Amino acid sequence: MKKTKLSFITTLYRFGIPFETDATVFNKKDLAFEDCEKIVYFTLNKKENKTILSLKLNTKDRVYGLGETLGPLNKRGKVYRLYATDDPVHTPEKDSLYGSHPFIIISNKFGFFIDYPGEIIFDICYTKFDEMKIEINSNNFDLYIFDTKNDIEIIQEYLKLTGKPYIPPKWAFGYQQCRWSYPDAKTIQEIAYTFRGKNIPCDAIYMDIDYMENYKVFTVDSNKFPNFPEFVSNMKKLGFNLVPIIDPGVKIEDGYDVYEEGVKNGYFCKDKNNEYFVATVWPGYTHFPDFLNPEVREWWGEKYKLFTDLGITGFWNDMNEPSIFFVPKTLKEYLKKVDELKEKEVGLEFFMIKDEAINLSNRREYYKSFYHNTPQGIYSNDELHNLYGYYMTKATVEGFEKIIPNKRYLLLSRSSYAGHHRIATIWMGDNMSWWEHMLVNIRMLQSLNLSGFFYTGADIGGFGANSSPELVVRWMQLGVFSPLYRNHSALGTRHQEPWAFDEYIEDILRNTIKLRYALIPYLYSEFFRSIDNLTPFISPLFLYFDDEISKDIEDQFMVGASIMATPIIQPNANGRFVHLPENKWLYWKASKHNSRNIKVYNPGEYYIEANIDEVPIFIRENSLIALNEEEINYVNEKQITDLTVIGFVTDSAEFIYFEDDGETYDFNNGRFAKIKIQVNKIDNGYNYEIEKDESEDFESSVKRIKFEIYDENGQKYTEIVEL
Ligand code: MIG
């Protein structure tokens, strides 16, 4: 074992000869290592092909991180197995989901990141109350220790190491409608017209697997889409972005170009006999592209041209754990067993064959049986298992750099590894329309943000199972604060578009979505500020407040620096208990984006009311939020000329409004505008200071700011300032 200091805070410990992942961005050449025997904080126990790190914790130590995992926000009390798995039933006892983000914060002590792409098992105070035990399935890996007691600094060091979070186009902050599936042009058009006809804003409609011809990736079924280019351009004219799904499994079929090119060039993963590995997914028998090979990525990345040439810039890469329904051999064995039971009276065997069918999917042995041909040598998928989704996404992004240079894209992947947040993002996979999963959504939003995924979200309304109208309303209200605001539901489940229930619910959902659109100036500005500062956009309270209660809270969170969300996640509730830390808060019970129902609260514990049609929003003392109150159908419909600034100011408050073209990276070259807005309390009212910071070739479109400032008594002061 050897170590080297990378910064004042960060030390890298290297075990053996690790596979070099893409997780970190610093220059790894010429590192000057020194040999070492011990690691700070940890006890080390090396076994054959396994390493165990353990660490004693105090009763009150809090443990955060691990990105996309189930369980509490404070990760104590559970086992987490980082081994990408397609499991659509996220019940509390499950230990694996789709991604691997082995980054941990021991609050007020230190942090660490284990850069190892195979299986890691974190037993966090589960087996023993005071011990964290980490089992790494290898003797070759990198361990980074961030030695600071400051939690924010730990996150910043992690992000300096792994890169700044990805920035989607501005339209991705709008509302997005998905379902498995809107299968054809006619259905999608109908959905689009319904949004516009019903005056419900929306920016994107997703295309799930049924748009393809027999689930063949990079095809569009011409029966379902007789004139795809015209259809796409009509959708664009209406202000809709289409977001097609892309699956990695390539159907084995003669004459199918993607298959033939892959076979001819040796682009697919092989088994130990040097034959192409066969897995069954949606299209039937498929091969998996070997994304760890740069040549394969180059080939794959350019395939997106089919869509980007038509102006499509949104995609979701699904099934890239990679998910395997079964392989031909295991299915045959299984069917043989079933066959043998044919003539028998079946009792107990029923349960065996039932479970066995489920266990045909995603077996570890499958992942051990195919290989990646990487520039660093040949590795089994099992050894690098958690990298497949990342490298599929890297293929996509490397393609985009060529085919849509300087264009921002919305790119969701289901599977991911540490560092993925730098090039794209993820959605949280197949949740259910369960009230319990709203809490899971909230916890994961925070955990993922701590791990660099600032822009992310769950399937709003829940994917599997049937939703109730109230559940969809409360989840859509929570979604107002979710960076990715996408309603999605599974095949065969109840529809959950805003109009899927009755008119009363439709009205509430219309108002809810409009509230989201009104908040976009605040959300977008704060998102950019979070990226500049490398601090989570969606943040647990403990990063902002020092009091003991805030540390225990997981169902309230900060959105940017000025809003605290306290979503209602209990059925039949007309309010909830909240903790209001440190300062006074302005409670805005928002039933509409342009109607205020305002009350001032002192710090403390309260039951606050919020009826089914009201979204609770808390504005922090001495802060401002900026809204666009003009109604729009989609983000880029009109330029924002009028801002409404709501403030709760007992002394002074500042907000920096950010504006750019919303679709390129030109902001990196100074093409953006910032408006610094400051409000100061004076003897009998307020004074307003506005400072514009524009570059020569980018001018802000804002012409007017309407202030609505509340003092400590909830007394309102208004003012209009022309720019
Ligand atoms: O095995 O494409 O997580 O969002 O709708 C299911 C169909 C495959 C899983 C994704 C889900 C998507 C679904 N996919």
XYZ file of C-alpha atoms in Angstrom, residues 340-711:
372
model
C -40.755 -32.305 -15.755
C -43.546 -31.195 -13.459
C -46.121 -31.423 -16.195
C -47.428 -34.863 -15.322
C -47.085 -34.429 -11.551
C -49.431 -33.083 -8.945
C -47.707 -29.794 -8.112
C -47.784 -28.404 -4.570
C -44.705 -27.002 -2.928
C -42.871 -27.063 -6.263
C -45.044 -24.214 -7.393
C -43.210 -21.801 -5.119
C -39.854 -23.060 -6.292
C -40.572 -22.576 -9.951
C -42.184 -19.233 -9.273
C -39.124 -17.890 -7.456
C -36.789 -19.500 -9.897
C -38.371 -17.642 -12.782
C -37.694 -14.343 -11.034
C -34.174 -15.428 -10.201
C -33.378 -16.011 -13.841
C -32.794 -12.278 -14.135
C -29.566 -10.412 -13.437
C -27.610 -13.311 -11.994
C -24.086 -12.626 -10.833
C -22.852 -15.576 -12.899
C -23.937 -13.800 -16.094
C -21.772 -10.820 -15.264
C -18.851 -13.104 -14.548
C -19.229 -14.688 -17.952
C -18.597 -11.806 -20.339
C -15.622 -9.558 -20.849
C -14.520 -6.035 -21.660
C -11.616 -5.303 -23.907
C -10.328 -2.089 -22.335
C -7.156 -0.089 -23.066
C -5.941 -1.410 -19.695
C -6.492 -5.058 -20.563
C -9.286 -7.601 -20.545
C -11.587 -7.668 -17.532
C -14.751 -9.577 -16.739
C -17.869 -7.463 -16.446
C -18.123 -8.534 -12.808
C -14.813 -6.850 -11.988
C -15.859 -3.573 -13.628
C -19.570 -4.106 -13.253
C -20.531 -0.637 -12.053
C -18.937 1.100 -15.027
C -21.180 -0.106 -17.832
C -23.845 2.599 -17.519
C -21.227 5.293 -17.131
C -19.336 4.225 -20.236
C -22.525 3.915 -22.290
C -23.249 7.490 -21.261
C -19.675 8.538 -21.995
C -20.146 7.089 -25.500
C -23.247 9.246 -25.852
C -21.518 12.371 -24.611
C -18.400 11.859 -26.722
C -20.756 11.498 -29.680
C -22.550 14.724 -28.756
C -19.256 16.592 -28.645
C -18.948 15.829 -32.345
C -22.511 15.845 -33.612
C -23.966 18.659 -31.500
C -20.899 20.603 -30.365
C -21.602 23.352 -27.845
C -25.209 22.264 -27.443
C -26.420 21.395 -23.960
C -28.346 18.137 -23.702
C -30.660 16.450 -21.248
C -29.154 13.034 -20.696
C -30.476 10.647 -18.097
C -28.950 7.265 -17.541
C -30.295 4.586 -15.261
C -26.975 3.115 -14.192
C -24.042 5.266 -13.144
C -20.748 5.342 -11.290
C -18.995 8.047 -9.283
C -18.067 10.896 -11.612
C -21.098 10.332 -13.848
C -22.543 13.597 -12.479
C -19.875 15.472 -14.466
C -21.126 14.404 -17.905
C -24.827 13.661 -17.455
C -27.271 12.600 -14.778
C -29.598 9.799 -13.727
C -33.204 9.323 -12.798
C -33.954 7.157 -9.800
C -35.357 4.138 -11.614
C -38.515 2.160 -11.059
C -40.223 3.396 -7.923
C -43.872 2.724 -7.104
C -46.972 4.849 -6.666
C -46.654 4.460 -2.911
C -46.711 7.240 -0.334
C -43.627 5.649 1.201
C -41.753 6.250 -2.021
C -42.176 9.988 -1.743
C -39.954 9.840 1.307
C -37.516 7.639 -0.620
C -37.566 10.279 -3.366
C -36.774 13.059 -0.883
C -33.941 11.179 0.793
C -32.376 10.231 -2.499
C -32.614 13.763 -3.876
C -30.485 14.872 -0.945
C -28.083 11.916 -1.016
C -27.548 12.263 -4.738
C -26.955 15.975 -4.382
C -24.346 15.295 -1.706
C -22.657 13.028 -4.280
C -22.612 15.596 -7.090
C -25.872 14.782 -8.886
C -27.441 18.229 -8.521
C -29.942 17.779 -11.343
C -31.875 14.558 -10.794
C -35.290 13.267 -9.852
C -37.592 10.304 -9.333
C -40.598 9.247 -11.401
C -43.184 11.688 -10.110
C -46.453 10.010 -9.209
C -44.611 6.699 -9.023
C -43.753 4.274 -11.832
C -45.162 0.874 -10.845
C -48.573 0.289 -9.199
C -51.687 2.434 -9.493
C -51.713 5.976 -8.201
C -54.542 7.757 -6.430
C -55.454 11.338 -7.331
C -54.254 12.645 -3.981
C -50.935 10.840 -4.277
C -50.289 12.370 -7.677
C -51.182 15.844 -6.388
C -48.868 15.636 -3.388
C -46.069 14.134 -5.460
C -46.437 16.770 -8.170
C -46.241 19.379 -5.401
C -43.037 17.807 -4.116
C -41.857 17.779 -7.723
C -42.041 21.572 -7.888
C -38.732 21.411 -5.998
C -37.241 18.465 -7.854
C -34.699 19.605 -10.460
C -35.916 16.885 -12.852
C -39.709 17.322 -12.847
C -40.866 14.260 -14.748
C -44.111 12.376 -14.266
C -43.711 8.759 -15.380
C -45.775 5.581 -15.057
C -45.492 1.969 -16.130
C -47.313 -0.049 -18.707
C -50.605 -1.323 -17.379
C -50.842 1.095 -14.477
C -53.350 3.883 -14.038
C -52.641 6.977 -16.098
C -51.290 9.950 -14.187
C -51.146 12.835 -16.638
C -52.490 16.050 -15.071
C -55.931 15.421 -16.610
C -56.077 11.702 -15.791
C -58.412 12.221 -12.840
C -61.218 14.775 -12.554
C -61.426 18.499 -13.204
C -60.810 19.464 -9.606
C -57.525 17.532 -9.590
C -56.666 18.864 -13.031
C -57.054 22.437 -11.768
C -54.772 21.773 -8.832
C -52.168 20.158 -11.050
C -52.337 23.020 -13.555
C -51.693 25.479 -10.743
C -48.920 23.308 -9.356
C -47.107 23.142 -12.688
C -47.578 26.884 -13.179
C -46.037 27.452 -9.779
C -43.002 25.475 -10.918
C -42.714 27.606 -14.056
C -43.007 30.779 -11.998
C -40.109 29.612 -9.829
C -37.742 28.864 -12.707
C -35.816 32.177 -12.456
C -35.041 31.340 -8.843
C -34.286 27.670 -9.511
C -32.113 28.296 -12.545
C -30.126 31.079 -10.878
C -29.571 29.084 -7.725
C -28.643 26.005 -9.730
C -25.815 27.906 -11.430
C -24.717 29.386 -8.127
C -24.588 25.894 -6.577
C -22.390 24.707 -9.425
C -20.054 27.691 -9.069
C -19.747 27.091 -5.343
C -19.665 23.282 -5.571
C -22.357 23.037 -2.922
C -25.522 20.926 -3.262
C -28.489 22.571 -4.944
C -30.921 20.379 -3.011
C -29.498 20.230 0.460
C -30.192 18.529 3.756
C -30.802 20.971 6.587
C -27.627 19.940 8.410
C -25.473 21.668 5.788
C -27.133 24.990 6.631
C -28.107 24.786 10.278
C -26.174 23.696 13.343
C -28.975 22.908 15.756
C -29.475 19.310 16.879
C -32.993 18.922 15.484
C -31.962 19.915 11.960
C -29.481 17.063 11.992
C -32.273 14.534 12.452
C -34.520 15.852 9.715
C -34.797 14.102 6.383
C -38.217 15.129 5.065
C -37.528 18.847 4.750
C -34.797 20.188 2.508
C -33.285 23.387 1.183
C -33.727 24.296 -2.465
C -30.984 26.770 -3.180
C -30.167 28.998 -0.219
C -33.519 30.705 0.333
C -36.318 28.151 0.045
C -37.061 25.315 2.416
C -39.410 22.660 1.062
C -41.619 20.800 3.525
C -43.611 18.499 1.276
C -46.713 16.708 2.470
C -46.164 12.993 2.088
C -48.952 11.608 4.201
C -52.348 10.694 2.781
C -55.442 12.582 3.926
C -53.361 15.241 5.635
C -54.155 18.930 5.629
C -50.797 19.918 6.955
C -47.717 18.595 8.695
C -45.238 19.172 11.468
C -42.213 21.223 10.553
C -39.005 22.275 12.197
C -38.078 25.891 11.491
C -34.410 26.310 12.359
C -32.340 29.289 13.439
C -34.250 32.266 12.077
C -37.684 33.533 11.235
C -39.404 32.103 8.182
C -42.020 33.437 5.814
C -44.577 30.748 5.115
C -46.132 30.985 1.676
C -49.052 28.605 1.344
C -49.035 28.602 -2.438
C -52.253 27.589 -4.135
C -51.330 29.636 -7.194
C -48.094 31.160 -8.406
C -49.581 34.642 -8.258
C -51.613 34.542 -5.091
C -49.999 35.020 -1.736
C -51.141 33.532 1.503
C -48.370 34.570 3.824
C -47.526 34.160 7.468
C -44.395 34.863 9.513
C -43.072 32.183 11.857
C -40.485 32.404 14.590
C -38.003 29.542 14.786
C -39.429 26.430 16.445
C -41.684 23.440 15.905
C -45.133 23.863 14.395
C -47.995 22.126 12.737
C -48.529 24.062 9.528
C -51.568 23.803 7.335
C -51.519 23.029 3.639
C -54.683 21.777 2.047
C -54.707 19.516 -0.961
C -54.412 22.514 -3.296
C -51.642 24.282 -1.372
C -47.885 23.889 -1.750
C -45.915 24.775 1.372
C -42.973 27.104 0.698
C -40.783 28.574 3.419
C -38.666 31.600 2.587
C -35.697 32.149 4.840
C -35.327 35.373 6.795
C -33.291 37.973 4.937
C -33.540 36.376 1.577
C -35.192 36.960 -1.770
C -36.632 34.737 -4.444
C -37.251 35.722 -8.061
C -40.303 34.606 -10.013
C -41.577 34.879 -13.542
C -45.279 35.460 -13.041
C -46.134 35.719 -16.697
C -47.805 32.540 -17.823
C -45.859 30.529 -20.337
C -46.508 27.224 -22.064
C -42.836 26.232 -22.076
C -39.515 27.600 -20.942
C -38.302 29.189 -24.172
C -41.660 30.506 -25.327
C -40.937 34.086 -24.329
C -38.098 36.075 -22.911
C -38.467 36.993 -19.287
C -38.999 40.750 -19.084
C -40.677 41.097 -15.699
C -39.439 39.581 -12.518
C -41.379 39.459 -9.296
C -39.071 39.432 -6.307
C -40.584 38.183 -3.091
C -38.507 38.895 -0.035
C -38.597 38.371 3.663
C -36.333 41.099 4.904
C -35.747 42.129 8.497
C -32.326 43.605 7.793
C -30.963 43.122 4.287
C -31.089 40.477 1.607
C -29.437 39.765 -1.701
C -30.188 37.626 -4.713
C -28.214 37.122 -7.885
C -30.349 36.501 -10.943
C -28.611 34.509 -13.652
C -29.487 34.484 -17.314
C -27.905 32.978 -20.411
C -29.046 31.496 -23.713
C -30.092 28.329 -21.868
C -28.840 25.978 -24.516
C -25.108 26.343 -25.121
C -21.945 26.454 -23.045
C -21.278 30.055 -24.050
C -21.679 31.099 -20.436
C -18.177 29.696 -20.034
C -16.996 32.460 -22.340
C -18.785 35.191 -20.491
C -22.022 35.149 -22.485
C -24.381 35.573 -19.564
C -25.926 38.299 -17.467
C -26.187 38.576 -13.750
C -28.401 40.999 -11.925
C -27.490 41.593 -8.336
C -30.586 42.554 -6.424
C -30.293 43.907 -2.926
C -32.997 44.986 -0.528
C -32.167 46.873 2.679
C -34.454 47.732 5.521
C -34.509 51.439 6.284
C -36.493 53.517 8.755
C -39.926 53.291 7.204
C -39.616 50.781 4.443
C -36.892 49.487 2.162
C -34.383 50.643 -0.365
C -33.539 48.687 -3.485
C -30.178 48.350 -5.184
C -29.856 46.735 -8.558
C -26.580 46.108 -10.295
C -26.376 44.633 -13.775
C -23.400 42.632 -14.857
C -23.682 41.892 -18.566
C -21.112 40.890 -21.121
C -20.795 42.783 -24.403
C -22.607 40.168 -26.415
C -25.242 39.144 -23.912
C -27.877 41.475 -22.620
C -30.410 40.616 -19.970
C -34.016 40.605 -21.155
C -35.317 41.773 -17.783
C -36.868 45.233 -17.972
C -38.764 45.519 -14.738
C -38.631 44.162 -11.234
C -41.705 44.147 -9.094
C -40.797 43.889 -5.432
C -43.008 42.389 -2.821
C -41.148 42.554 0.457
C -42.440 41.392 3.829
C -41.156 42.597 7.165
